[in-house]
CSV table of C-alpha atoms in Angstrom, one decimal:
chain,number,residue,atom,x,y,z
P,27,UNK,CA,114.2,44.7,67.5
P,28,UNK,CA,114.0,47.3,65.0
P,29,UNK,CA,110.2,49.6,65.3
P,30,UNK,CA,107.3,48.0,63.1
P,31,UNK,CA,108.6,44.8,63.6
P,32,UNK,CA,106.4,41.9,64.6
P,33,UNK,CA,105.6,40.7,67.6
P,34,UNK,CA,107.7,37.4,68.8
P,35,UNK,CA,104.6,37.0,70.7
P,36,UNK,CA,101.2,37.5,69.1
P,37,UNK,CA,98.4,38.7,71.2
P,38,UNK,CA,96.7,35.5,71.4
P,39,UNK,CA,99.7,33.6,72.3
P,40,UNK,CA,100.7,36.3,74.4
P,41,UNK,CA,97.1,36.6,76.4
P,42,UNK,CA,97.4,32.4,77.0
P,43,UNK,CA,101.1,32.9,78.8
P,44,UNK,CA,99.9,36.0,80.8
P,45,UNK,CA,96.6,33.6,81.5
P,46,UNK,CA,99.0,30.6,82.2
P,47,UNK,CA,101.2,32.8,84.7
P,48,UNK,CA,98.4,34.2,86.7
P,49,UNK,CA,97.2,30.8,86.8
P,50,UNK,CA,100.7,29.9,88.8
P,51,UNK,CA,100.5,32.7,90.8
P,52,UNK,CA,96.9,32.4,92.2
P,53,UNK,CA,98.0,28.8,93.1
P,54,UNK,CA,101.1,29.9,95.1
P,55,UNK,CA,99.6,33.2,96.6
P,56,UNK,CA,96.5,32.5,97.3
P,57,UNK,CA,93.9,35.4,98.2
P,58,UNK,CA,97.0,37.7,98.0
P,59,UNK,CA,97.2,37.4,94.4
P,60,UNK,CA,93.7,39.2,94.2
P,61,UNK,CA,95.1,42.2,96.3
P,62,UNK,CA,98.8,41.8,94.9
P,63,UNK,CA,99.2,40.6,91.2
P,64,UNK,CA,95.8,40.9,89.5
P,65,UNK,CA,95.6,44.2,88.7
P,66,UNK,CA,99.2,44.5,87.8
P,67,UNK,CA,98.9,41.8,85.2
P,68,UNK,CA,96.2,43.1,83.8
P,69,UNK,CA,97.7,46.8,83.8
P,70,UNK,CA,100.7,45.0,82.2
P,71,UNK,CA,98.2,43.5,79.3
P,72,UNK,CA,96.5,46.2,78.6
P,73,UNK,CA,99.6,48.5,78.2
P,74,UNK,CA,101.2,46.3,75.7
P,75,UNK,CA,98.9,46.0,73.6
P,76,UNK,CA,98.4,49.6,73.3
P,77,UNK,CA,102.1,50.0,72.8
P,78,UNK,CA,102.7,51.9,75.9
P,79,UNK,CA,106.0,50.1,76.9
P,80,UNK,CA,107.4,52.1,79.6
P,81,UNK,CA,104.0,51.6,81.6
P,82,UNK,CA,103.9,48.4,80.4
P,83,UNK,CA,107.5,47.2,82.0
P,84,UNK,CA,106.9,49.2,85.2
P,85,UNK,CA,103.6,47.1,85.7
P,86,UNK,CA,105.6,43.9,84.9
P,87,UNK,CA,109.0,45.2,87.5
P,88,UNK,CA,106.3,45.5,90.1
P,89,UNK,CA,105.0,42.1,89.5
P,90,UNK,CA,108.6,40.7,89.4
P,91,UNK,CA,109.5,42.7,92.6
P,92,UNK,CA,106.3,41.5,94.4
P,93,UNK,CA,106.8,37.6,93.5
P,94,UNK,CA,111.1,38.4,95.0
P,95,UNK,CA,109.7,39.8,97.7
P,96,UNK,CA,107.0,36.8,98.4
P,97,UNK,CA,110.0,34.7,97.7
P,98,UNK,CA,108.3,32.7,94.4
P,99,UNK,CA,112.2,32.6,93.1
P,100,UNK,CA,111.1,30.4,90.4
P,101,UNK,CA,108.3,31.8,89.4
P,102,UNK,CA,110.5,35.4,89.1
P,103,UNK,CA,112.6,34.0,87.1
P,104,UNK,CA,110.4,32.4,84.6
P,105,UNK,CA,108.0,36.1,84.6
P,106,UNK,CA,110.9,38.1,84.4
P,107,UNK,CA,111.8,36.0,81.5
P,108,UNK,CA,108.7,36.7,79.7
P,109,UNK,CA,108.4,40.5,80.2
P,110,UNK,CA,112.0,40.6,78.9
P,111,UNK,CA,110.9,39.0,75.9
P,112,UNK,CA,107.7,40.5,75.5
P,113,UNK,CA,109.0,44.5,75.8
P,114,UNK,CA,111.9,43.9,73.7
P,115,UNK,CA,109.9,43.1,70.6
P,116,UNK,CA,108.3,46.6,71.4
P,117,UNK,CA,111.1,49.5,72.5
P,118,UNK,CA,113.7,49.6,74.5
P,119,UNK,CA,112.6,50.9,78.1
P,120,UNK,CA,114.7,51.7,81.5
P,121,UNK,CA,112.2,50.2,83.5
P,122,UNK,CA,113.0,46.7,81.8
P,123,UNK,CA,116.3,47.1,82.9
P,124,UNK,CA,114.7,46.9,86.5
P,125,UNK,CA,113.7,43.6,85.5
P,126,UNK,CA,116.8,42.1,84.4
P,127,UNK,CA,118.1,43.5,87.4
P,128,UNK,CA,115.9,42.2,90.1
P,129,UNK,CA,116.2,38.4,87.6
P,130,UNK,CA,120.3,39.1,88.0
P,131,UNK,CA,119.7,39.2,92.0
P,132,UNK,CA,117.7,36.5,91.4
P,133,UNK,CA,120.4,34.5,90.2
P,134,UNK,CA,123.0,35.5,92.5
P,135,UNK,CA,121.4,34.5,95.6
P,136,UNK,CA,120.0,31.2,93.7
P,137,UNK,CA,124.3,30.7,92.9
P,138,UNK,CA,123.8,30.7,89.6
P,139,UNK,CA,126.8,32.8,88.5
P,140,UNK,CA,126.8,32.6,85.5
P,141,UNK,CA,123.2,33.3,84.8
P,142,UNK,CA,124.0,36.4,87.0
P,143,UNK,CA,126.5,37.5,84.8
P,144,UNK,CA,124.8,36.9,81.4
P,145,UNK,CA,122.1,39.3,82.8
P,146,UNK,CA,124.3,42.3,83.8
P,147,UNK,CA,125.7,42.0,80.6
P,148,UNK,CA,122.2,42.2,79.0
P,149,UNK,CA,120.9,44.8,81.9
P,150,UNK,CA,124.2,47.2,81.0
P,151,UNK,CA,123.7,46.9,77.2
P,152,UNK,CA,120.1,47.4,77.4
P,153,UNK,CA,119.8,50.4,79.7
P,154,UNK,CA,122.8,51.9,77.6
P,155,UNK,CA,120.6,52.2,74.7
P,156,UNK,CA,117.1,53.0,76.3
P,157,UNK,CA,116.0,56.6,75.8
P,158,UNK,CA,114.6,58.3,78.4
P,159,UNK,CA,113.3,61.8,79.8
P,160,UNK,CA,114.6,60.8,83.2
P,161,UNK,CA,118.5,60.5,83.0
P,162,UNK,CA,118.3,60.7,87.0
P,163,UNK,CA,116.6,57.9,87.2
P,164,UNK,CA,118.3,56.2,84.5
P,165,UNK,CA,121.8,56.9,86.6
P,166,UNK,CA,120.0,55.4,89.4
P,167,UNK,CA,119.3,52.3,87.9
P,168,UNK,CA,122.8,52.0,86.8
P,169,UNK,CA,124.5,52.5,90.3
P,170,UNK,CA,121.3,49.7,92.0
P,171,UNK,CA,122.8,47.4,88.9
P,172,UNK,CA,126.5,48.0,89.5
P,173,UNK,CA,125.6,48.0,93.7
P,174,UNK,CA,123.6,44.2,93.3
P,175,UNK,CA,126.6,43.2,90.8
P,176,UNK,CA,129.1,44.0,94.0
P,177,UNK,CA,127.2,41.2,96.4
P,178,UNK,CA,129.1,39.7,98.6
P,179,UNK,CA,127.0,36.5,97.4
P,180,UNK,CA,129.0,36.6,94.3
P,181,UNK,CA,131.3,34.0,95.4
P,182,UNK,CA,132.9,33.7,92.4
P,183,UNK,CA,134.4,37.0,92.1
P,184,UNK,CA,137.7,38.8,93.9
P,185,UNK,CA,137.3,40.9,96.5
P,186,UNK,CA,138.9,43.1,94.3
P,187,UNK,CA,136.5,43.4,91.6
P,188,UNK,CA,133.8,44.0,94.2
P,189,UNK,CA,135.5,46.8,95.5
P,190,UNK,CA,136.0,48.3,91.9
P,191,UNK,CA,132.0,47.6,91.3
P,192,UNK,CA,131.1,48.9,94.1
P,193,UNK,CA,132.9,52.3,93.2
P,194,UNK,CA,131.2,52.0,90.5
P,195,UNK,CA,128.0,52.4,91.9
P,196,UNK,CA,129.3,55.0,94.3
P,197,UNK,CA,130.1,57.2,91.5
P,198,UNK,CA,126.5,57.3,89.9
P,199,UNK,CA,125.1,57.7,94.2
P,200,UNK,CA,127.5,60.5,94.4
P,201,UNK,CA,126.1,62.5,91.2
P,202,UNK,CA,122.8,62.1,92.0
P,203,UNK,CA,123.2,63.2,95.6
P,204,UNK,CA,121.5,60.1,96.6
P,205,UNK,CA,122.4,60.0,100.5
P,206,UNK,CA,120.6,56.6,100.7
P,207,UNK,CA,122.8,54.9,97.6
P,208,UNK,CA,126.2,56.1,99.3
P,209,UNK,CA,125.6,54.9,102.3
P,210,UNK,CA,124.9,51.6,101.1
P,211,UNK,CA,128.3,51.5,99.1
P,212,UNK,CA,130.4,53.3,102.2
P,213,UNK,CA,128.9,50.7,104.3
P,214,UNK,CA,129.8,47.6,101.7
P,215,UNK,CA,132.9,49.1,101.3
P,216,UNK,CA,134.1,49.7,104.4
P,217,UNK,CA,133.4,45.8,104.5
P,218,UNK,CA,135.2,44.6,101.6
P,219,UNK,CA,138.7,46.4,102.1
P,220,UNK,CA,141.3,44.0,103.4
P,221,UNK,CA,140.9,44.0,107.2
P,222,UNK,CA,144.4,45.7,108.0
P,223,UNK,CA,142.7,48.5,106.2
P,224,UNK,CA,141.2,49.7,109.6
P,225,UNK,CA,142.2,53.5,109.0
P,226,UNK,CA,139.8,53.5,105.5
P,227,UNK,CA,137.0,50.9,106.6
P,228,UNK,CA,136.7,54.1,109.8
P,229,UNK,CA,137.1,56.6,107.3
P,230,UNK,CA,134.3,55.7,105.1
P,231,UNK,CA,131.9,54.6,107.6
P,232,UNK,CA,132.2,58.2,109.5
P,233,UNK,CA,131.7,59.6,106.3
P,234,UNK,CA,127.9,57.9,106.3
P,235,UNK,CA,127.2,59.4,109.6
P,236,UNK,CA,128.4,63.0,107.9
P,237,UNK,CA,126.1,62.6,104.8
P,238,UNK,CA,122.9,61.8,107.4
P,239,UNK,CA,123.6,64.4,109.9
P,240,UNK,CA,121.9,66.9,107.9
P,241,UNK,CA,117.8,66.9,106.6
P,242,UNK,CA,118.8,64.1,104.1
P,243,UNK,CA,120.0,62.2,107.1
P,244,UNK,CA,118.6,58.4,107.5
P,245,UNK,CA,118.7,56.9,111.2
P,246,UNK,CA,118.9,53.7,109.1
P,247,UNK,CA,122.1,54.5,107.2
P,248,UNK,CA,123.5,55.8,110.9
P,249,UNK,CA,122.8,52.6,113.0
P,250,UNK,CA,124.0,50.8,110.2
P,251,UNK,CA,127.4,52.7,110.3
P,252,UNK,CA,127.4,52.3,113.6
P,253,UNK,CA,127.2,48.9,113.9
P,254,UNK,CA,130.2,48.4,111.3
P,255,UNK,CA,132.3,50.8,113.2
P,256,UNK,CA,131.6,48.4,116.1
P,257,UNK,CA,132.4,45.2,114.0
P,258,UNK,CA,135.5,47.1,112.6
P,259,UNK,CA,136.5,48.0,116.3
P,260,UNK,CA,136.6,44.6,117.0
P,261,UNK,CA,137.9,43.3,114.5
P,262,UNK,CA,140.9,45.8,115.4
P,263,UNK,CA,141.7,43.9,118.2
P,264,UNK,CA,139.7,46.1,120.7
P,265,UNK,CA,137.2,43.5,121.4
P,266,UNK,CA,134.8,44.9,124.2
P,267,UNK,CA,134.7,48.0,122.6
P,268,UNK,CA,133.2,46.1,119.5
P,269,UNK,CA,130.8,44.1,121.0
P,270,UNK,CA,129.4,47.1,123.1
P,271,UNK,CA,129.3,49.1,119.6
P,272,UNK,CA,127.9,45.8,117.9
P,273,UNK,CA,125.3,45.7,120.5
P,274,UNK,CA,124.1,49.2,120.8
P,275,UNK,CA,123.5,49.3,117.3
P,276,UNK,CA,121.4,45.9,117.2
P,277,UNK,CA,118.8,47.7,119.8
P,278,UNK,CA,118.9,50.3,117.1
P,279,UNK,CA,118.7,48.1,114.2
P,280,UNK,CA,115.5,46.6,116.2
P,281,UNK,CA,113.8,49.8,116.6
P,282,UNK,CA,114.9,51.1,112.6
P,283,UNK,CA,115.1,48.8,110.2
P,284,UNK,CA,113.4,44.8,109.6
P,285,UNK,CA,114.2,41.6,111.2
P,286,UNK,CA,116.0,40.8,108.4
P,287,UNK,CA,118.3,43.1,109.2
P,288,UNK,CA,118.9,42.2,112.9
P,289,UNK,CA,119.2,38.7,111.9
P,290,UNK,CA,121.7,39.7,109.2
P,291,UNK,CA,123.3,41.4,112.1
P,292,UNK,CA,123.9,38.4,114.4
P,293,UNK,CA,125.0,36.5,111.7
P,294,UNK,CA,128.2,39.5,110.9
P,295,UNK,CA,128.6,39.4,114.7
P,296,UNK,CA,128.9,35.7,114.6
P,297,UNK,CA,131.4,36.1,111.7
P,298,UNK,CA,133.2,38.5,114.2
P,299,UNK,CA,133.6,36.1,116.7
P,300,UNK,CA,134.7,33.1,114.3
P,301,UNK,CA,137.7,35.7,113.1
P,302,UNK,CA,138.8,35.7,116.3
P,303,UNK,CA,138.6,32.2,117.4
P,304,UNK,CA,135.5,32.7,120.0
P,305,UNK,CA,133.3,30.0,119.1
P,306,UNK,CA,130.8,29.5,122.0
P,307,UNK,CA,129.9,33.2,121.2
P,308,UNK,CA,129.7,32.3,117.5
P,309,UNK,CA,127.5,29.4,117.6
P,310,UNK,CA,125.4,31.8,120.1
P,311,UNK,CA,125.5,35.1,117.7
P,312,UNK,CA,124.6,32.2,114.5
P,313,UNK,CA,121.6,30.6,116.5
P,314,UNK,CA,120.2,34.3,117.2
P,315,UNK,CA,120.3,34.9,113.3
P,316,UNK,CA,118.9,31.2,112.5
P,317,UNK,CA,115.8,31.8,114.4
P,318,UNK,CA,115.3,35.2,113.0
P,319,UNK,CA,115.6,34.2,109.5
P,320,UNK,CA,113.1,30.9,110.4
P,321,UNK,CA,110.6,33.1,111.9
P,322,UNK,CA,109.9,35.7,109.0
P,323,UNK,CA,111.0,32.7,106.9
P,324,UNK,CA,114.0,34.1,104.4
P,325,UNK,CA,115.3,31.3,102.7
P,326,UNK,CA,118.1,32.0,101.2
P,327,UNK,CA,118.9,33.3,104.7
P,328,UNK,CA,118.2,30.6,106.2
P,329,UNK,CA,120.3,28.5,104.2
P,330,UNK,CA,122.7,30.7,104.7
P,331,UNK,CA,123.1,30.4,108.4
P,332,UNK,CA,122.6,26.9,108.7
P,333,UNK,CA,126.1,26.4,106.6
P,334,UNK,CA,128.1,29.0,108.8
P,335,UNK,CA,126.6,27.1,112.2
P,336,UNK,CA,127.9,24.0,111.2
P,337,UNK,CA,131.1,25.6,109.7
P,338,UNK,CA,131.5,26.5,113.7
P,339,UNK,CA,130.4,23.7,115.0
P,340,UNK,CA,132.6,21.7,113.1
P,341,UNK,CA,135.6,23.7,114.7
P,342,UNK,CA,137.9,22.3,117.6
């Protein structure tokens, strides 16, 4: 929207739908939203009305990351959608395309693809044309977009285009020197090339355990290289070999990184075994992950879990 134009929202209408949405989130939060949301909504009002839009969307991404985080998926979406709305009628700012971002993930893991879609479009167009001081962190936000575009939870799309978004994303890690961003992409790609690719899936994830050998080095990025080397390895046809790598690096991934991640483990371990026909040990490896996921209570992980279990069950 072109400067000096009008508000979409006025400040009165705008003050009742910031009222209305800290009314929904005090319900579903509870004390927390005191501690949590409160003063960001408030830092959020008082920035737009003083025209200060990049402090503006960086209070309103923290609110949407906060409410991902406490999975209030609805209640993302429908904030997210307002902040877009709201900044837009000011300036264009690179921390709203964190928003759309975060609303695109959003979408993804809820399956709605082509919601997801819609948003990268808009995220792409709109960080495109945002001016900024920062170009690093501008770059950054455009490899995290093209990264989350490459999700494995996007169903709907080849292999083949996640591979090439995925690149994508690599290429803005790799100019930025962000050790933390390429591994990610190494790791998912390393993953995504067709499994008789074993010679590049190695390559690639012995290339993450190069980048973090030096100061920049992440145990993180390493355990979780090592434990795709071990999936790989098995995968390969040297079986034992896998599952002792695969089960090295879950102590490591205990002692690292979240429970999300160890349950995210099991359940590629489980995958493993289900490649190769072992379906006591797959059932086993899905239950680990299915009571992970139920005890720090990831939904979409959950769900997740529960459908591959009874994919093996179902088995002969």
């Amino acid at each position: 929207m072109p400067n000096g134009q009008t508000h979409s929202l006025m400040n009165p209408e705008r003050n009742q739908t910031l009222t209305n949405i800290a009314l929904q989130c005090k319900s579903l939060l509870g004390l927390n939203f005191d501690v949590l949301l409160q003063p960001l909504l408030e830092q959020y009002r008082k920035a737009i009305e003083n025209s200060q839009t990049d402090e503006a969307a960086q209070a309103a991404f923290s609110v949407t990351q906060t409410l991902f985080n406490q999975q209030q998926f609805e209640l993302q979406q429908q904030c997210s959608l307002f902040f877009i709305q709201d900044l837009n009628t000011q300036k264009l700012s690179i921390y709203t395309g964190e928003i759309y971002r975060l609303l695109a993930l959003n979408y993804t893991l809820s399956k709605q693809h082509e919601a997801a879609e819609k948003t990268y479009t808009e995220a792409f167009a709109h960080l495109t044309l945002a001016p900024t001081e920062d170009q690093r962190l501008k770059w950054k936000i455009f490899g995290s977009l093209w990264y989350n575009r490459a999700s494995p939870a996007r169903s709907q799309e080849s292999k083949e285009k996640l591979v090439v978004y995925t690149r994508n994303a690599l290429h803005f890690f790799e100019h930025l020197n962000d050790v933390d961003g390429m591994s990610l992409c190494l790791n998912r790609l390393a993953l995504l090339l067709p499994e008789n690719q074993y010679t590049e899936k190695f390559e690639l994830l012995r290339r993450i355990l190069s980048i973090n050998s030096g100061p920049k080095g992440n145990k993180r990025n390493i355990t979780m290289a090592r434990f795709n080397i071990g999936f790989c390895t098995y995968l390969s046809g040297e079986e034992n070999l896998g599952i002792a790598y695969m089960t090295e690096a879950i102590s490591l991934i205990e002692q690292h990184l979240t429970k999300r991640h160890v349950g995210m483990a099991h359940l590629q371990m489980a995958n493993a075994f289900l490649k190769h026909h072992k379906k006591a040990q797959a059932i086993e490896a899905c239950q680990k992950a299915l009571q992970i996921f139920k005890n720090v209570d990831i939904a979409f992980h959950i769900a997740e879990a529960e459908s591959m279990l009874q994919k093996i069950e179902s088995l002969p």
